[in-house]
Short mmCIF file of C-alpha atoms and ligand atoms in Angstrom, two decimals:
data_model
loop_
_atom_site.label_atom_id
_atom_site.label_comp_id
_atom_site.label_asym_id
_atom_site.label_seq_id
_atom_site.Cartn_x
_atom_site.Cartn_y
_atom_site.Cartn_z
CA MET A 1 10.25 28.14 -6.11
CA LEU A 2 6.93 26.61 -5.16
CA ASN A 3 7.58 23.09 -3.92
CA LEU A 4 4.44 21.32 -2.94
CA VAL A 5 3.89 17.91 -1.42
CA LEU A 6 0.46 16.53 -2.22
CA PHE A 7 -0.19 13.99 0.45
CA GLY A 8 -2.85 11.35 0.96
CA PRO A 9 -3.68 7.67 0.92
CA PRO A 10 -3.96 5.58 -2.27
CA GLY A 11 -6.98 6.78 -4.22
CA ALA A 12 -7.17 10.19 -2.53
CA GLY A 13 -7.00 11.96 -5.89
CA LYS A 14 -3.38 13.13 -5.79
CA GLY A 15 -2.77 12.31 -9.45
CA THR A 16 -5.97 13.99 -10.67
CA GLN A 17 -5.37 17.18 -8.69
CA SER A 18 -1.65 17.26 -9.55
CA GLU A 19 -2.47 17.36 -13.26
CA LYS A 20 -4.68 20.39 -12.73
CA LEU A 21 -2.24 22.13 -10.39
CA ILE A 22 0.81 21.78 -12.66
CA SER A 23 -0.91 23.65 -15.46
CA LYS A 24 -2.27 26.37 -13.17
CA TYR A 25 1.02 26.99 -11.34
CA ASN A 26 3.48 25.93 -14.04
CA LEU A 27 5.10 23.22 -11.95
CA VAL A 28 6.77 19.92 -12.72
CA HIS A 29 4.84 16.88 -11.52
CA ILE A 30 6.92 14.15 -9.89
CA SER A 31 4.89 11.04 -9.15
CA THR A 32 7.16 8.28 -7.87
CA GLY A 33 4.43 5.72 -8.64
CA ASP A 34 4.29 6.88 -12.29
CA ILE A 35 8.08 6.81 -12.58
CA PHE A 36 8.25 3.30 -11.15
CA ARG A 37 5.52 2.14 -13.55
CA ALA A 38 7.42 3.65 -16.50
CA HIS A 39 10.54 1.72 -15.44
CA ILE A 40 8.55 -1.50 -15.13
CA LYS A 41 7.00 -0.99 -18.56
CA GLY A 42 10.38 -0.18 -20.09
CA GLN A 43 11.91 -3.24 -18.38
CA THR A 44 14.85 -1.24 -17.04
CA GLU A 45 17.12 -2.62 -14.30
CA LEU A 46 15.28 -0.50 -11.75
CA GLY A 47 11.96 -1.71 -13.13
CA LYS A 48 12.97 -5.34 -12.69
CA GLN A 49 14.15 -4.62 -9.15
CA VAL A 50 10.85 -3.10 -8.02
CA SER A 51 8.13 -4.77 -10.05
CA GLN A 52 7.33 -7.56 -7.57
CA ILE A 53 7.51 -5.22 -4.57
CA ILE A 54 5.00 -2.87 -6.17
CA ALA A 55 2.70 -5.63 -7.45
CA ASP A 56 2.49 -6.90 -3.85
CA GLY A 57 1.50 -3.49 -2.54
CA ASN A 58 4.66 -3.01 -0.47
CA LEU A 59 6.75 0.14 -0.30
CA VAL A 60 9.93 0.21 -2.37
CA PRO A 61 13.02 0.54 -0.10
CA ASP A 62 13.92 4.13 0.78
CA SER A 63 17.43 3.95 -0.72
CA ILE A 64 16.06 3.10 -4.18
CA THR A 65 13.20 5.59 -4.03
CA ILE A 66 15.28 8.50 -2.75
CA ALA A 67 18.00 8.01 -5.38
CA MET A 68 15.36 7.92 -8.12
CA LEU A 69 13.62 11.03 -6.81
CA GLU A 70 16.85 13.04 -6.63
CA GLU A 71 17.70 11.99 -10.17
CA GLU A 72 14.30 13.20 -11.35
CA ILE A 73 14.75 16.61 -9.70
CA LYS A 74 18.20 16.98 -11.27
CA GLN A 75 16.74 16.29 -14.68
CA ASN A 76 14.52 19.37 -14.38
CA PRO A 77 16.93 22.23 -13.67
CA GLN A 78 14.61 24.78 -15.32
CA ALA A 79 11.63 23.93 -13.11
CA LYS A 80 9.85 26.79 -11.36
CA GLY A 81 8.78 24.31 -8.71
CA PHE A 82 7.63 20.76 -8.18
CA ILE A 83 4.59 18.87 -7.05
CA PHE A 84 5.66 15.74 -5.22
CA ASP A 85 2.94 13.13 -5.51
CA GLY A 86 3.44 9.82 -3.70
CA PHE A 87 6.67 11.04 -2.13
CA PRO A 88 7.70 11.22 0.70
CA ARG A 89 6.02 8.06 1.98
CA THR A 90 8.28 7.56 5.00
CA VAL A 91 9.88 9.94 7.48
CA ALA A 92 13.32 8.93 6.16
CA GLN A 93 12.20 10.03 2.68
CA ALA A 94 10.91 13.34 4.06
CA GLU A 95 14.24 13.98 5.80
CA ALA A 96 16.19 13.09 2.67
CA LEU A 97 14.04 15.43 0.56
CA ASP A 98 14.54 18.32 3.01
CA LYS A 99 18.28 17.77 2.98
CA PHE A 100 18.48 17.48 -0.80
CA LEU A 101 16.45 20.66 -1.32
CA ALA A 102 18.45 22.56 1.32
CA ASP A 103 21.70 21.53 -0.41
CA ASN A 104 20.23 23.09 -3.54
CA ASN A 105 19.16 26.29 -1.76
CA SER A 106 15.53 25.33 -1.87
CA ALA A 107 12.85 23.98 0.48
CA ILE A 108 9.36 22.54 0.69
CA THR A 109 6.87 25.41 0.58
CA GLY A 110 3.89 23.49 1.90
CA VAL A 111 2.29 20.11 2.29
CA ILE A 112 -1.39 19.57 1.55
CA ALA A 113 -3.03 16.40 2.81
CA LEU A 114 -6.14 15.22 0.97
CA ASP A 115 -8.46 13.76 3.54
CA VAL A 116 -10.51 10.74 2.39
CA ASN A 117 -11.91 7.95 4.55
CA GLU A 118 -11.01 4.31 4.01
CA GLN A 119 -14.42 3.23 2.76
CA GLU A 120 -14.40 5.85 -0.01
CA LEU A 121 -10.80 4.89 -0.97
CA THR A 122 -11.68 1.24 -1.37
CA GLN A 123 -14.67 2.10 -3.56
CA ARG A 124 -12.71 4.49 -5.76
CA ILE A 125 -9.87 2.05 -6.35
CA ALA A 126 -12.20 -0.83 -7.13
CA LYS A 127 -13.68 1.38 -9.84
CA ARG A 128 -10.25 2.51 -11.05
CA GLN A 129 -9.00 -1.05 -11.41
CA GLU A 130 -11.58 -1.77 -14.08
CA ILE A 131 -9.85 0.87 -16.20
CA SER A 132 -6.23 0.83 -15.01
CA GLY A 133 -5.80 -2.92 -14.76
CA ARG A 134 -3.07 -2.15 -12.18
CA ALA A 135 -2.10 -5.40 -10.45
CA ASP A 136 -1.67 -3.52 -7.18
CA ASP A 137 -5.27 -2.26 -7.36
CA ALA A 138 -6.58 -5.80 -6.73
CA ALA A 139 -8.42 -6.05 -3.42
CA ASP A 140 -5.76 -7.95 -1.40
CA LYS A 141 -2.89 -5.77 -2.69
CA LEU A 142 -4.88 -2.64 -2.06
CA LYS A 143 -5.41 -3.75 1.51
CA LYS A 144 -1.62 -4.02 1.84
CA ARG A 145 -1.13 -0.53 0.36
CA ILE A 146 -3.63 0.96 2.76
CA GLU A 147 -1.81 -0.81 5.61
CA GLU A 148 1.51 0.63 4.43
CA TYR A 149 -0.12 4.05 4.37
CA PHE A 150 -1.54 3.89 7.88
CA GLY A 151 1.54 2.05 9.24
CA LYS A 152 4.38 4.11 7.74
CA THR A 153 3.29 6.99 5.56
CA ILE A 154 0.92 8.65 8.03
CA HIS A 155 3.95 9.48 10.26
CA VAL A 156 5.10 11.94 7.63
CA LEU A 157 2.22 14.24 8.64
CA PRO A 158 3.46 15.14 12.15
CA TYR A 159 6.93 15.63 10.63
CA TYR A 160 5.64 18.46 8.44
CA GLU A 161 3.16 19.68 11.03
CA ALA A 162 6.10 20.32 13.38
CA GLN A 163 7.57 22.53 10.65
CA GLY A 164 4.29 24.46 10.40
CA LYS A 165 3.90 23.40 6.76
CA LEU A 166 0.85 21.16 6.88
CA SER A 167 -2.65 22.00 5.57
CA LYS A 168 -5.59 19.63 5.21
CA VAL A 169 -8.21 19.66 2.48
CA ASN A 170 -11.32 17.50 2.30
CA GLY A 171 -10.74 15.10 -0.61
CA ILE A 172 -14.39 14.10 -0.98
CA GLY A 173 -16.61 16.09 -3.32
CA GLU A 174 -16.45 17.53 -6.83
CA ILE A 175 -13.00 17.53 -8.46
CA GLU A 176 -13.37 21.25 -9.28
CA ALA A 177 -14.39 22.15 -5.72
CA ILE A 178 -11.37 20.32 -4.29
CA PHE A 179 -9.14 22.01 -6.86
CA THR A 180 -10.47 25.42 -5.78
CA GLU A 181 -9.68 24.64 -2.14
CA LEU A 182 -6.18 23.44 -3.01
CA SER A 183 -5.60 26.60 -5.03
CA GLN A 184 -6.68 28.75 -2.08
CA VAL A 185 -4.14 27.06 0.17
CA ILE A 186 -1.38 27.51 -2.42
CA ASP A 187 -2.27 31.17 -3.01
CA SER A 188 -2.07 31.75 0.73
CA TYR A 189 1.65 30.79 0.66
CA ASN A 190 2.47 33.99 -1.17
CA ALA A 191 0.03 36.18 0.68
N1 ADP B 201 7.77 7.19 -2.20
C1 ADP B 201 7.65 5.86 -2.35
N2 ADP B 201 8.26 5.01 -1.50
C2 ADP B 201 8.14 3.69 -1.62
N3 ADP B 201 7.39 3.10 -2.58
C3 ADP B 201 6.74 3.90 -3.46
C4 ADP B 201 6.84 5.32 -3.39
N4 ADP B 201 6.08 5.84 -4.39
C5 ADP B 201 5.53 4.81 -5.04
N5 ADP B 201 5.93 3.63 -4.49
C6 ADP B 201 5.51 2.27 -4.94
O1 ADP B 201 4.63 2.41 -6.05
C7 ADP B 201 3.29 1.95 -5.72
C8 ADP B 201 2.25 2.80 -6.44
O2 ADP B 201 2.36 4.14 -6.02
P1 ADP B 201 1.31 5.25 -6.50
O3 ADP B 201 1.19 5.27 -7.96
O4 ADP B 201 1.70 6.51 -5.81
O5 ADP B 201 -0.06 4.68 -6.01
P2 ADP B 201 -1.23 5.11 -5.10
O6 ADP B 201 -1.15 6.54 -4.75
O7 ADP B 201 -2.44 4.77 -5.89
O8 ADP B 201 -1.00 4.17 -3.95
C9 ADP B 201 3.26 1.98 -4.19
O9 ADP B 201 2.30 1.09 -3.66
C10 ADP B 201 4.70 1.57 -3.85
O10 ADP B 201 4.89 0.20 -4.03
#
């Protein structure tokens, strides 16, 4: 199995690159942000529980997020591997994912962090909001999301670095050029 964590701050391009990677490597894409948004749109119980938290730019509690993630993995028993996009966002989530995969005789293959500076992120998301209309893309909410990233999520990096699983790729430049670099890292896992 090829289990990849695509890591990076809001607006780093995780979604864009995930779409390209799943078709190249035949993986299942799990974006916790997309799943939450689908629940909110479908007005499910979970959706109602998280909609305000997300609109405010805060992280959803670990217990809710981890349970949802595990459910999503279980629903794809035929998967050749997964790309985790937007998960794990806390060290507790990373530990839970490791444990869940180990219990299923699997593991994270590698973690690739897309490196993008804060100024570029803010510009990209301002542009995206014109199209997405996402409430959490508004300037004040975005500020909160970036704070959550640098306050909590960034600590996931040393967690994986200690396991020797972390690679970094420059997330600024042409989409195709970044995709090529990501592919090179992934191909090196099997080499
Ligand atoms: N792993 C997670 N843990 C906690 N909250 C999450 C997680 N994934 C997504 N969310 C919630 O969904 C929101 C949107 O996530 P996402 O679509 O990944 O956005 P982006 O990458 O643009 O920040 C987050 O700001 C957070 O509120």
